[in-house]
Amino acid sequence: MHSVGICGSDVHYWQHGQIGDFVLKKPMVLGHEAAGRVVKVGSAVSHLKPGDRVAIEPGVPRDMDEFFKRGQYNLSPTIFFCATPPDHGNLCRYYTHNANFCYKLPDNVTFEEGALIEPLSVGIHACRRAGVTLGSTVLICGAGPIGLVSLIVAKAMGASKVIITDLFAERLGVAKELGADFQLTVKKDDGAQQLAKKVEEILGAQPQITIECTGVESCIQTALYATCSGGVVMLVGLGAAMTTVPLVNAAVREVDIRGVFRYCNTWPMAIAMLSSGKVNVKPLVTHRFPLEQAVQAFETTHQGLGIKVMLKCDKNDQNP
């Protein structure tokens, strides 16, 4: 292993020992945003050889079930997924993974960019499911790592105007650098309908697509009020199991509400986007720690400092 990013879910398991129905019953290795160098391959592996640099897709289907056959293997109930109980993650020095889910990195894509394909994939899957295309107008709620990758992908897919909201001006500053057309600083006590109005005023019209990346009830309400009639709201952020939302408002305006569970079939597209220079994820990495300082790295993410914290697992190569 070379570079492994820390995700909010890693921190959540570390702090609480569970996420929804996934409950830790015994110790588990964390980490699922990863890239490394091949040391050894199985006898049937022909597309990879020792020395190859690879990005790792953490979700590997175990069964050729209906979801697998439909190309929605991410929804398979028996899928293996790094750092989701009881499956171990890859925040370690050496790790074994299904070769079909290890993707060779071109020479011009770094290990860190390879690790960032995992969060980038969430953005790709969300934008694909939302139908982002040339000329789309998009609202993104939340400028954390997932909001920012959704922004990067939306712009790469042709969105003409993207407005992004967050509580923290520093994060919106990064969003501006990454191509956001408008940034809106929100406060915790802002009303959902008032914010929706503000978004419309800034954009000049209601957005066609809203990508909600916070999971916060008030933000989901804003997303539904803000989206134009006949538009789409993508729920990417995960919050409380039960949430109060203006469902009738959305229903009578034919606003589609769609969910996202991880991603599928995104690594080849992500690698092509990175290699061609169509997207730049390098500014997302704000902190780096050697593997020995993992606790400090996790504390940094837990405190909400920076954007993406990267752990360096190769003692002999601490470069990006």
PDB file of C-alpha atoms in Angstrom:
ATOM      1  CA  MET A   1       0.000   0.000   0.000  1.00  0.00           C
ATOM      2  CA  HIS A   2       1.169   3.541  -0.739  1.00  0.00           C
ATOM      3  CA  SER A   3      -1.556   6.154  -0.048  1.00  0.00           C
ATOM      4  CA  VAL A   4      -4.816   5.722   1.866  1.00  0.00           C
ATOM      5  CA  GLY A   5      -7.272   8.581   2.421  1.00  0.00           C
ATOM      6  CA  ILE A   6      -9.341   8.921   5.589  1.00  0.00           C
ATOM      7  CA  CYS A   7     -13.103   9.088   5.035  1.00  0.00           C
ATOM      8  CA  GLY A   8     -15.769  10.363   7.424  1.00  0.00           C
ATOM      9  CA  SER A   9     -17.082   6.787   7.639  1.00  0.00           C
ATOM     10  CA  ASP A  10     -13.681   5.572   8.904  1.00  0.00           C
ATOM     11  CA  VAL A  11     -13.840   8.171  11.666  1.00  0.00           C
ATOM     12  CA  HIS A  12     -17.451   7.200  12.453  1.00  0.00           C
ATOM     13  CA  TYR A  13     -16.551   3.510  12.894  1.00  0.00           C
ATOM     14  CA  TRP A  14     -13.560   4.521  15.024  1.00  0.00           C
ATOM     15  CA  GLN A  15     -15.722   6.728  17.260  1.00  0.00           C
ATOM     16  CA  HIS A  16     -19.041   4.840  17.347  1.00  0.00           C
ATOM     17  CA  GLY A  17     -18.376   1.272  16.173  1.00  0.00           C
ATOM     18  CA  GLN A  18     -21.294   1.291  13.764  1.00  0.00           C
ATOM     19  CA  ILE A  19     -22.983   3.008  10.831  1.00  0.00           C
ATOM     20  CA  GLY A  20     -26.662   2.162  10.440  1.00  0.00           C
ATOM     21  CA  ASP A  21     -27.031  -1.612  10.243  1.00  0.00           C
ATOM     22  CA  PHE A  22     -23.268  -2.186   9.930  1.00  0.00           C
ATOM     23  CA  VAL A  23     -22.105  -2.933  13.465  1.00  0.00           C
ATOM     24  CA  LEU A  24     -18.559  -3.784  14.568  1.00  0.00           C
ATOM     25  CA  LYS A  25     -18.449  -7.077  16.457  1.00  0.00           C
ATOM     26  CA  LYS A  26     -14.686  -7.584  16.396  1.00  0.00           C
ATOM     27  CA  PRO A  27     -11.583  -5.488  15.596  1.00  0.00           C
ATOM     28  CA  MET A  28     -11.447  -4.258  11.990  1.00  0.00           C
ATOM     29  CA  VAL A  29      -8.785  -2.644   9.799  1.00  0.00           C
ATOM     30  CA  LEU A  30     -10.023   0.726   8.485  1.00  0.00           C
ATOM     31  CA  GLY A  31      -9.368   2.395   5.113  1.00  0.00           C
ATOM     32  CA  HIS A  32     -11.063   2.134   1.711  1.00  0.00           C
ATOM     33  CA  GLU A  33      -9.642   5.042  -0.349  1.00  0.00           C
ATOM     34  CA  ALA A  34      -6.448   3.447  -1.530  1.00  0.00           C
ATOM     35  CA  ALA A  35      -3.695   2.977  -4.086  1.00  0.00           C
ATOM     36  CA  GLY A  36      -0.558   0.870  -4.018  1.00  0.00           C
ATOM     37  CA  ARG A  37       2.027  -1.098  -5.964  1.00  0.00           C
ATOM     38  CA  VAL A  38       1.541  -4.744  -6.974  1.00  0.00           C
ATOM     39  CA  VAL A  39       3.989  -7.065  -5.208  1.00  0.00           C
ATOM     40  CA  LYS A  40       2.560 -10.442  -6.235  1.00  0.00           C
ATOM     41  CA  VAL A  41      -0.297 -11.763  -8.401  1.00  0.00           C
ATOM     42  CA  GLY A  42      -2.268 -15.021  -8.457  1.00  0.00           C
ATOM     43  CA  SER A  43      -1.614 -17.592 -11.190  1.00  0.00           C
ATOM     44  CA  ALA A  44      -4.770 -16.647 -13.141  1.00  0.00           C
ATOM     45  CA  VAL A  45      -4.077 -12.893 -13.205  1.00  0.00           C
ATOM     46  CA  SER A  46      -2.926 -11.719 -16.632  1.00  0.00           C
ATOM     47  CA  HIS A  47      -3.651  -7.964 -16.709  1.00  0.00           C
ATOM     48  CA  LEU A  48      -1.380  -7.004 -13.807  1.00  0.00           C
ATOM     49  CA  LYS A  49       2.229  -7.735 -12.899  1.00  0.00           C
ATOM     50  CA  PRO A  50       4.524  -6.935  -9.945  1.00  0.00           C
ATOM     51  CA  GLY A  51       5.553  -3.284 -10.031  1.00  0.00           C
ATOM     52  CA  ASP A  52       2.268  -2.010 -11.496  1.00  0.00           C
ATOM     53  CA  ARG A  53       0.741   0.965  -9.704  1.00  0.00           C
ATOM     54  CA  VAL A  54      -2.970   0.409  -9.043  1.00  0.00           C
ATOM     55  CA  ALA A  55      -6.050   2.094  -7.623  1.00  0.00           C
ATOM     56  CA  ILE A  56      -8.285  -0.193  -5.577  1.00  0.00           C
ATOM     57  CA  GLU A  57     -12.066  -0.304  -5.924  1.00  0.00           C
ATOM     58  CA  PRO A  58     -13.114  -1.374  -2.394  1.00  0.00           C
ATOM     59  CA  GLY A  59     -16.453  -3.008  -3.284  1.00  0.00           C
ATOM     60  CA  VAL A  60     -16.205  -6.517  -4.750  1.00  0.00           C
ATOM     61  CA  PRO A  61     -19.387  -8.508  -5.401  1.00  0.00           C
ATOM     62  CA  ARG A  62     -19.336 -12.005  -3.911  1.00  0.00           C
ATOM     63  CA  ASP A  63     -22.324 -13.372  -5.862  1.00  0.00           C
ATOM     64  CA  MET A  64     -23.476 -13.179  -9.464  1.00  0.00           C
ATOM     65  CA  ASP A  65     -26.962 -12.138  -8.305  1.00  0.00           C
ATOM     66  CA  GLU A  66     -29.627 -10.048 -10.079  1.00  0.00           C
ATOM     67  CA  PHE A  67     -27.946  -6.778  -9.054  1.00  0.00           C
ATOM     68  CA  PHE A  68     -24.628  -7.969 -10.453  1.00  0.00           C
ATOM     69  CA  LYS A  69     -26.273  -9.016 -13.735  1.00  0.00           C
ATOM     70  CA  ARG A  70     -27.978  -5.613 -14.052  1.00  0.00           C
ATOM     71  CA  GLY A  71     -24.652  -3.816 -13.612  1.00  0.00           C
ATOM     72  CA  GLN A  72     -25.672  -2.497 -10.180  1.00  0.00           C
ATOM     73  CA  TYR A  73     -23.258  -4.645  -8.184  1.00  0.00           C
ATOM     74  CA  ASN A  74     -23.014  -1.926  -5.519  1.00  0.00           C
ATOM     75  CA  LEU A  75     -26.541  -2.904  -4.423  1.00  0.00           C
ATOM     76  CA  SER A  76     -25.727  -6.604  -3.966  1.00  0.00           C
ATOM     77  CA  PRO A  77     -26.530  -7.444  -0.309  1.00  0.00           C
ATOM     78  CA  THR A  78     -23.558  -9.831  -0.062  1.00  0.00           C
ATOM     79  CA  ILE A  79     -20.904  -7.479  -1.524  1.00  0.00           C
ATOM     80  CA  PHE A  80     -17.453  -7.381   0.072  1.00  0.00           C
ATOM     81  CA  PHE A  81     -16.543  -3.807   0.992  1.00  0.00           C
ATOM     82  CA  CYS A  82     -13.296  -2.607   2.585  1.00  0.00           C
ATOM     83  CA  ALA A  83     -13.709  -1.353   6.149  1.00  0.00           C
ATOM     84  CA  THR A  84     -17.385  -2.220   6.421  1.00  0.00           C
ATOM     85  CA  PRO A  85     -17.945  -4.834   9.152  1.00  0.00           C
ATOM     86  CA  PRO A  86     -16.950  -7.624   9.040  1.00  0.00           C
ATOM     87  CA  ASP A  87     -14.668  -6.901   6.034  1.00  0.00           C
ATOM     88  CA  HIS A  88     -11.189  -5.514   6.708  1.00  0.00           C
ATOM     89  CA  GLY A  89      -9.990  -2.340   4.990  1.00  0.00           C
ATOM     90  CA  ASN A  90      -6.625  -1.554   3.427  1.00  0.00           C
ATOM     91  CA  LEU A  91      -4.974   0.925   5.806  1.00  0.00           C
ATOM     92  CA  CYS A  92      -1.926  -1.293   6.243  1.00  0.00           C
ATOM     93  CA  ARG A  93       1.468  -2.010   4.687  1.00  0.00           C
ATOM     94  CA  TYR A  94       0.409  -5.034   2.612  1.00  0.00           C
ATOM     95  CA  TYR A  95      -3.064  -5.943   1.441  1.00  0.00           C
ATOM     96  CA  THR A  96      -4.640  -8.632  -0.788  1.00  0.00           C
ATOM     97  CA  HIS A  97      -7.522  -7.732  -3.126  1.00  0.00           C
ATOM     98  CA  ASN A  98      -9.465  -9.189  -6.060  1.00  0.00           C
ATOM     99  CA  ALA A  99      -7.377  -8.380  -9.168  1.00  0.00           C
ATOM    100  CA  ASN A 100     -10.501  -7.496 -11.216  1.00  0.00           C
ATOM    101  CA  PHE A 101     -11.051  -4.564  -8.881  1.00  0.00           C
ATOM    102  CA  CYS A 102      -7.468  -3.273  -9.057  1.00  0.00           C
ATOM    103  CA  TYR A 103      -7.036  -0.733 -11.860  1.00  0.00           C
ATOM    104  CA  LYS A 104      -3.665   0.104 -13.390  1.00  0.00           C
ATOM    105  CA  LEU A 105      -2.748   3.787 -13.062  1.00  0.00           C
ATOM    106  CA  PRO A 106      -1.235   5.659 -16.023  1.00  0.00           C
ATOM    107  CA  ASP A 107       2.229   7.130 -15.387  1.00  0.00           C
ATOM    108  CA  ASN A 108       0.843  10.676 -15.138  1.00  0.00           C
ATOM    109  CA  VAL A 109      -1.608   9.808 -12.325  1.00  0.00           C
ATOM    110  CA  THR A 110      -0.109   9.798  -8.805  1.00  0.00           C
ATOM    111  CA  PHE A 111      -0.827   7.304  -6.022  1.00  0.00           C
ATOM    112  CA  GLU A 112      -2.747   9.995  -4.120  1.00  0.00           C
ATOM    113  CA  GLU A 113      -4.901  10.733  -7.157  1.00  0.00           C
ATOM    114  CA  GLY A 114      -5.428   6.964  -7.391  1.00  0.00           C
ATOM    115  CA  ALA A 115      -6.650   6.906  -3.783  1.00  0.00           C
ATOM    116  CA  LEU A 116      -8.915   9.898  -4.456  1.00  0.00           C
ATOM    117  CA  ILE A 117     -10.718   7.942  -7.205  1.00  0.00           C
ATOM    118  CA  GLU A 118     -12.848   6.460  -4.413  1.00  0.00           C
ATOM    119  CA  PRO A 119     -14.449   9.749  -3.265  1.00  0.00           C
ATOM    120  CA  LEU A 120     -14.377  10.992  -6.888  1.00  0.00           C
ATOM    121  CA  SER A 121     -16.458   7.922  -7.790  1.00  0.00           C
ATOM    122  CA  VAL A 122     -19.206   9.030  -5.406  1.00  0.00           C
ATOM    123  CA  GLY A 123     -19.370  12.306  -7.357  1.00  0.00           C
ATOM    124  CA  ILE A 124     -19.402  10.485 -10.711  1.00  0.00           C
ATOM    125  CA  HIS A 125     -22.162   8.103  -9.601  1.00  0.00           C
ATOM    126  CA  ALA A 126     -24.237  10.969  -8.159  1.00  0.00           C
ATOM    127  CA  CYS A 127     -23.883  13.167 -11.252  1.00  0.00           C
ATOM    128  CA  ARG A 128     -24.629  10.241 -13.579  1.00  0.00           C
ATOM    129  CA  ARG A 129     -27.778   9.291 -11.649  1.00  0.00           C
ATOM    130  CA  ALA A 130     -28.848  12.931 -11.493  1.00  0.00           C
ATOM    131  CA  GLY A 131     -28.445  13.301 -15.258  1.00  0.00           C
ATOM    132  CA  VAL A 132     -25.922  16.159 -15.155  1.00  0.00           C
ATOM    133  CA  THR A 133     -25.138  17.113 -18.741  1.00  0.00           C
ATOM    134  CA  LEU A 134     -24.135  20.056 -20.983  1.00  0.00           C
ATOM    135  CA  GLY A 135     -25.799  23.214 -19.707  1.00  0.00           C
ATOM    136  CA  SER A 136     -27.181  21.772 -16.442  1.00  0.00           C
ATOM    137  CA  THR A 137     -27.657  24.159 -13.528  1.00  0.00           C
ATOM    138  CA  VAL A 138     -26.695  22.532 -10.246  1.00  0.00           C
ATOM    139  CA  LEU A 139     -26.984  23.294  -6.526  1.00  0.00           C
ATOM    140  CA  ILE A 140     -24.608  21.400  -4.230  1.00  0.00           C
ATOM    141  CA  CYS A 141     -25.362  21.404  -0.490  1.00  0.00           C
ATOM    142  CA  GLY A 142     -22.164  20.993   1.525  1.00  0.00           C
ATOM    143  CA  ALA A 143     -18.566  21.733   0.516  1.00  0.00           C
ATOM    144  CA  GLY A 144     -16.862  18.834   2.321  1.00  0.00           C
ATOM    145  CA  PRO A 145     -14.878  16.243   0.315  1.00  0.00           C
ATOM    146  CA  ILE A 146     -17.988  14.724  -1.306  1.00  0.00           C
ATOM    147  CA  GLY A 147     -19.557  18.095  -2.141  1.00  0.00           C
ATOM    148  CA  LEU A 148     -16.267  19.166  -3.716  1.00  0.00           C
ATOM    149  CA  VAL A 149     -15.854  16.023  -5.841  1.00  0.00           C
ATOM    150  CA  SER A 150     -19.489  16.386  -6.955  1.00  0.00           C
ATOM    151  CA  LEU A 151     -18.646  19.956  -7.994  1.00  0.00           C
ATOM    152  CA  ILE A 152     -15.544  18.834  -9.926  1.00  0.00           C
ATOM    153  CA  VAL A 153     -17.490  16.107 -11.752  1.00  0.00           C
ATOM    154  CA  ALA A 154     -20.545  18.293 -12.463  1.00  0.00           C
ATOM    155  CA  LYS A 155     -18.320  20.901 -14.120  1.00  0.00           C
ATOM    156  CA  ALA A 156     -16.444  18.203 -16.081  1.00  0.00           C
ATOM    157  CA  MET A 157     -19.778  16.764 -17.284  1.00  0.00           C
ATOM    158  CA  GLY A 158     -20.781  20.135 -18.668  1.00  0.00           C
ATOM    159  CA  ALA A 159     -22.789  21.888 -15.940  1.00  0.00           C
ATOM    160  CA  SER A 160     -23.013  25.553 -16.937  1.00  0.00           C
ATOM    161  CA  LYS A 161     -23.654  26.984 -13.477  1.00  0.00           C
ATOM    162  CA  VAL A 162     -22.905  25.406 -10.112  1.00  0.00           C
ATOM    163  CA  ILE A 163     -23.787  27.037  -6.789  1.00  0.00           C
ATOM    164  CA  ILE A 164     -22.439  25.445  -3.599  1.00  0.00           C
ATOM    165  CA  THR A 165     -23.404  26.087   0.036  1.00  0.00           C
ATOM    166  CA  ASP A 166     -21.577  25.514   3.325  1.00  0.00           C
ATOM    167  CA  LEU A 167     -21.321  26.837   6.874  1.00  0.00           C
ATOM    168  CA  PHE A 168     -17.584  27.491   6.486  1.00  0.00           C
ATOM    169  CA  ALA A 169     -16.193  30.216   4.231  1.00  0.00           C
ATOM    170  CA  GLU A 170     -12.786  28.445   3.975  1.00  0.00           C
ATOM    171  CA  ARG A 171     -14.409  25.441   2.333  1.00  0.00           C
ATOM    172  CA  LEU A 172     -16.271  27.674  -0.086  1.00  0.00           C
ATOM    173  CA  GLY A 173     -12.933  29.295  -0.942  1.00  0.00           C
ATOM    174  CA  VAL A 174     -11.651  25.875  -2.028  1.00  0.00           C
ATOM    175  CA  ALA A 175     -14.896  25.325  -3.963  1.00  0.00           C
ATOM    176  CA  LYS A 176     -14.288  28.586  -5.841  1.00  0.00           C
ATOM    177  CA  GLU A 177     -10.769  27.427  -6.755  1.00  0.00           C
ATOM    178  CA  LEU A 178     -12.219  24.137  -8.011  1.00  0.00           C
ATOM    179  CA  GLY A 179     -14.644  25.882 -10.363  1.00  0.00           C
ATOM    180  CA  ALA A 180     -17.821  26.739  -8.431  1.00  0.00           C
ATOM    181  CA  ASP A 181     -19.610  29.639 -10.150  1.00  0.00           C
ATOM    182  CA  PHE A 182     -21.326  30.830  -6.963  1.00  0.00           C
ATOM    183  CA  GLN A 183     -20.724  30.224  -3.255  1.00  0.00           C
ATOM    184  CA  LEU A 184     -23.314  30.756  -0.551  1.00  0.00           C
ATOM    185  CA  THR A 185     -22.359  30.828   3.142  1.00  0.00           C
ATOM    186  CA  VAL A 186     -25.245  29.533   5.236  1.00  0.00           C
ATOM    187  CA  LYS A 187     -25.969  29.707   8.955  1.00  0.00           C
ATOM    188  CA  LYS A 188     -27.415  26.895  11.081  1.00  0.00           C
ATOM    189  CA  ASP A 189     -30.615  28.836  11.797  1.00  0.00           C
ATOM    190  CA  ASP A 190     -31.342  29.864   8.185  1.00  0.00           C
ATOM    191  CA  GLY A 191     -34.841  28.846   7.072  1.00  0.00           C
ATOM    192  CA  ALA A 192     -35.045  26.267   4.268  1.00  0.00           C
ATOM    193  CA  GLN A 193     -37.472  28.285   2.135  1.00  0.00           C
ATOM    194  CA  GLN A 194     -35.466  31.495   2.602  1.00  0.00           C
ATOM    195  CA  LEU A 195     -32.289  29.717   1.474  1.00  0.00           C
ATOM    196  CA  ALA A 196     -34.103  28.240  -1.524  1.00  0.00           C
ATOM    197  CA  LYS A 197     -35.161  31.787  -2.495  1.00  0.00           C
ATOM    198  CA  LYS A 198     -31.585  33.026  -2.106  1.00  0.00           C
ATOM    199  CA  VAL A 199     -30.302  30.251  -4.393  1.00  0.00           C
ATOM    200  CA  GLU A 200     -32.869  31.217  -7.031  1.00  0.00           C
ATOM    201  CA  GLU A 201     -31.891  34.892  -6.786  1.00  0.00           C
ATOM    202  CA  ILE A 202     -28.176  34.129  -7.191  1.00  0.00           C
ATOM    203  CA  LEU A 203     -28.662  31.680 -10.087  1.00  0.00           C
ATOM    204  CA  GLY A 204     -31.374  33.727 -11.789  1.00  0.00           C
ATOM    205  CA  ALA A 205     -33.590  30.612 -11.795  1.00  0.00           C
ATOM    206  CA  GLN A 206     -34.149  27.480  -9.739  1.00  0.00           C
ATOM    207  CA  PRO A 207     -31.475  24.804 -10.302  1.00  0.00           C
ATOM    208  CA  GLN A 208     -32.457  21.778 -12.397  1.00  0.00           C
ATOM    209  CA  ILE A 209     -30.451  19.431 -10.178  1.00  0.00           C
ATOM    210  CA  THR A 210     -29.561  19.530  -6.494  1.00  0.00           C
ATOM    211  CA  ILE A 211     -26.894  17.250  -5.030  1.00  0.00           C
ATOM    212  CA  GLU A 212     -27.362  17.072  -1.262  1.00  0.00           C
ATOM    213  CA  CYS A 213     -24.103  16.061   0.448  1.00  0.00           C
ATOM    214  CA  THR A 214     -24.738  16.807   4.131  1.00  0.00           C
ATOM    215  CA  GLY A 215     -27.531  14.491   5.304  1.00  0.00           C
ATOM    216  CA  VAL A 216     -28.764  17.343   7.529  1.00  0.00           C
ATOM    217  CA  GLU A 217     -32.572  17.610   7.689  1.00  0.00           C
ATOM    218  CA  SER A 218     -32.732  21.367   7.036  1.00  0.00           C
ATOM    219  CA  CYS A 219     -30.426  20.969   4.016  1.00  0.00           C
ATOM    220  CA  ILE A 220     -32.607  18.231   2.521  1.00  0.00           C
ATOM    221  CA  GLN A 221     -35.586  20.561   2.987  1.00  0.00           C
ATOM    222  CA  THR A 222     -33.691  23.372   1.228  1.00  0.00           C
ATOM    223  CA  ALA A 223     -32.760  20.977  -1.604  1.00  0.00           C
ATOM    224  CA  LEU A 224     -36.410  20.068  -2.220  1.00  0.00           C
ATOM    225  CA  TYR A 225     -37.696  23.663  -2.062  1.00  0.00           C
ATOM    226  CA  ALA A 226     -34.849  24.992  -4.220  1.00  0.00           C
ATOM    227  CA  THR A 227     -35.017  22.524  -7.127  1.00  0.00           C
ATOM    228  CA  CYS A 228     -37.103  23.534 -10.135  1.00  0.00           C
ATOM    229  CA  SER A 229     -40.315  21.673 -10.985  1.00  0.00           C
ATOM    230  CA  GLY A 230     -39.512  18.506 -12.931  1.00  0.00           C
ATOM    231  CA  GLY A 231     -35.962  18.566 -11.546  1.00  0.00           C
ATOM    232  CA  VAL A 232     -33.934  16.034  -9.585  1.00  0.00           C
ATOM    233  CA  VAL A 233     -32.705  15.947  -5.989  1.00  0.00           C
ATOM    234  CA  MET A 234     -29.839  13.520  -5.322  1.00  0.00           C
ATOM    235  CA  LEU A 235     -29.473  12.419  -1.712  1.00  0.00           C
ATOM    236  CA  VAL A 236     -25.785  11.642  -1.211  1.00  0.00           C
ATOM    237  CA  GLY A 237     -25.158  12.646   2.416  1.00  0.00           C
ATOM    238  CA  LEU A 238     -26.358  10.261   5.110  1.00  0.00           C
ATOM    239  CA  GLY A 239     -28.045  11.603   8.234  1.00  0.00           C
ATOM    240  CA  ALA A 240     -30.812  10.492  10.575  1.00  0.00           C
ATOM    241  CA  ALA A 241     -32.814   7.376   9.634  1.00  0.00           C
ATOM    242  CA  MET A 242     -36.076   9.373   9.842  1.00  0.00           C
ATOM    243  CA  THR A 243     -36.216  12.862   8.322  1.00  0.00           C
ATOM    244  CA  THR A 244     -39.046  15.397   7.992  1.00  0.00           C
ATOM    245  CA  VAL A 245     -39.201  16.861   4.478  1.00  0.00           C
ATOM    246  CA  PRO A 246     -41.720  18.837   2.344  1.00  0.00           C
ATOM    247  CA  LEU A 247     -42.729  15.741   0.378  1.00  0.00           C
ATOM    248  CA  VAL A 248     -46.017  17.107  -0.970  1.00  0.00           C
ATOM    249  CA  ASN A 249     -44.254  20.210  -2.296  1.00  0.00           C
ATOM    250  CA  ALA A 250     -41.827  17.955  -4.180  1.00  0.00           C
ATOM    251  CA  ALA A 251     -44.560  15.551  -5.329  1.00  0.00           C
ATOM    252  CA  VAL A 252     -46.891  18.143  -6.850  1.00  0.00           C
ATOM    253  CA  ARG A 253     -43.940  19.755  -8.650  1.00  0.00           C
ATOM    254  CA  GLU A 254     -42.704  16.373  -9.970  1.00  0.00           C
ATOM    255  CA  VAL A 255     -39.318  16.732  -8.312  1.00  0.00           C
ATOM    256  CA  ASP A 256     -37.590  13.337  -8.454  1.00  0.00           C
ATOM    257  CA  ILE A 257     -35.813  12.240  -5.269  1.00  0.00           C
ATOM    258  CA  ARG A 258     -32.996   9.776  -5.944  1.00  0.00           C
ATOM    259  CA  GLY A 259     -30.579   8.007  -3.649  1.00  0.00           C
ATOM    260  CA  VAL A 260     -26.956   7.013  -3.994  1.00  0.00           C
ATOM    261  CA  PHE A 261     -25.251   4.007  -2.436  1.00  0.00           C
ATOM    262  CA  ARG A 262     -21.514   4.234  -3.052  1.00  0.00           C
ATOM    263  CA  TYR A 263     -20.893   3.722  -6.815  1.00  0.00           C
ATOM    264  CA  CYS A 264     -20.402   1.155  -9.567  1.00  0.00           C
ATOM    265  CA  ASN A 265     -18.529   1.092 -12.887  1.00  0.00           C
ATOM    266  CA  THR A 266     -16.746   4.371 -12.149  1.00  0.00           C
ATOM    267  CA  TRP A 267     -13.006   3.583 -11.895  1.00  0.00           C
ATOM    268  CA  PRO A 268     -12.270   3.482 -15.669  1.00  0.00           C
ATOM    269  CA  MET A 269     -14.042   6.834 -16.188  1.00  0.00           C
ATOM    270  CA  ALA A 270     -12.284   8.398 -13.184  1.00  0.00           C
ATOM    271  CA  ILE A 271      -8.853   7.245 -14.395  1.00  0.00           C
ATOM    272  CA  ALA A 272      -9.560   8.646 -17.878  1.00  0.00           C
ATOM    273  CA  MET A 273     -10.717  11.971 -16.389  1.00  0.00           C
ATOM    274  CA  LEU A 274      -7.587  12.272 -14.230  1.00  0.00           C
ATOM    275  CA  SER A 275      -5.136  11.155 -16.915  1.00  0.00           C
ATOM    276  CA  SER A 276      -6.560  13.552 -19.525  1.00  0.00           C
ATOM    277  CA  GLY A 277      -6.418  16.481 -17.083  1.00  0.00           C
ATOM    278  CA  LYS A 278     -10.194  17.011 -17.317  1.00  0.00           C
ATOM    279  CA  VAL A 279     -10.402  16.957 -13.522  1.00  0.00           C
ATOM    280  CA  ASN A 280      -7.939  18.023 -10.851  1.00  0.00           C
ATOM    281  CA  VAL A 281      -8.295  16.479  -7.394  1.00  0.00           C
ATOM    282  CA  LYS A 282      -4.827  17.379  -6.087  1.00  0.00           C
ATOM    283  CA  PRO A 283      -6.029  20.476  -4.130  1.00  0.00           C
ATOM    284  CA  LEU A 284      -8.252  18.203  -2.004  1.00  0.00           C
ATOM    285  CA  VAL A 285      -5.263  16.743  -0.107  1.00  0.00           C
ATOM    286  CA  THR A 286      -4.466  19.149   2.718  1.00  0.00           C
ATOM    287  CA  HIS A 287      -2.677  16.893   5.253  1.00  0.00           C
ATOM    288  CA  ARG A 288      -0.275  13.960   5.018  1.00  0.00           C
ATOM    289  CA  PHE A 289       0.890  11.613   7.788  1.00  0.00           C
ATOM    290  CA  PRO A 290       3.111   8.512   7.823  1.00  0.00           C
ATOM    291  CA  LEU A 291       1.214   5.333   8.797  1.00  0.00           C
ATOM    292  CA  GLU A 292       2.888   5.408  12.236  1.00  0.00           C
ATOM    293  CA  GLN A 293       1.001   8.656  12.974  1.00  0.00           C
ATOM    294  CA  ALA A 294      -2.416   7.207  12.098  1.00  0.00           C
ATOM    295  CA  VAL A 295      -4.046   8.325  15.372  1.00  0.00           C
ATOM    296  CA  GLN A 296      -2.951  11.920  14.783  1.00  0.00           C
ATOM    297  CA  ALA A 297      -4.251  11.692  11.204  1.00  0.00           C
ATOM    298  CA  PHE A 298      -7.638  10.434  12.413  1.00  0.00           C
ATOM    299  CA  GLU A 299      -7.800  13.186  15.051  1.00  0.00           C
ATOM    300  CA  THR A 300      -7.152  15.761  12.289  1.00  0.00           C
ATOM    301  CA  THR A 301     -10.100  14.452  10.238  1.00  0.00           C
ATOM    302  CA  HIS A 302     -12.264  14.150  13.360  1.00  0.00           C
ATOM    303  CA  GLN A 303     -11.654  17.828  14.180  1.00  0.00           C
ATOM    304  CA  GLY A 304     -12.721  18.827  10.668  1.00  0.00           C
ATOM    305  CA  LEU A 305      -9.334  20.339   9.817  1.00  0.00           C
ATOM    306  CA  GLY A 306      -8.488  20.683   6.127  1.00  0.00           C
ATOM    307  CA  ILE A 307     -10.272  18.599   3.498  1.00  0.00           C
ATOM    308  CA  LYS A 308      -8.633  15.245   2.794  1.00  0.00           C
ATOM    309  CA  VAL A 309      -6.089  13.619   5.104  1.00  0.00           C
ATOM    310  CA  MET A 310      -3.785  11.108   3.416  1.00  0.00           C
ATOM    311  CA  LEU A 311      -1.859   8.345   5.195  1.00  0.00           C
ATOM    312  CA  LYS A 312       1.424   7.253   3.618  1.00  0.00           C
ATOM    313  CA  CYS A 313       1.964   3.514   4.046  1.00  0.00           C
ATOM    314  CA  ASP A 314       5.239   2.979   2.161  1.00  0.00           C
ATOM    315  CA  LYS A 315       8.205   3.751   4.435  1.00  0.00           C
ATOM    316  CA  ASN A 316      10.496   4.133   1.400  1.00  0.00           C
ATOM    317  CA  ASP A 317       8.218   6.411  -0.623  1.00  0.00           C
ATOM    318  CA  GLN A 318       6.314   9.197   1.110  1.00  0.00           C
ATOM    319  CA  ASN A 319       5.758  11.186  -2.112  1.00  0.00           C
ATOM    320  CA  PRO A 320       2.242  11.916  -3.467  1.00  0.00           C
TER     321      PRO A 320
END
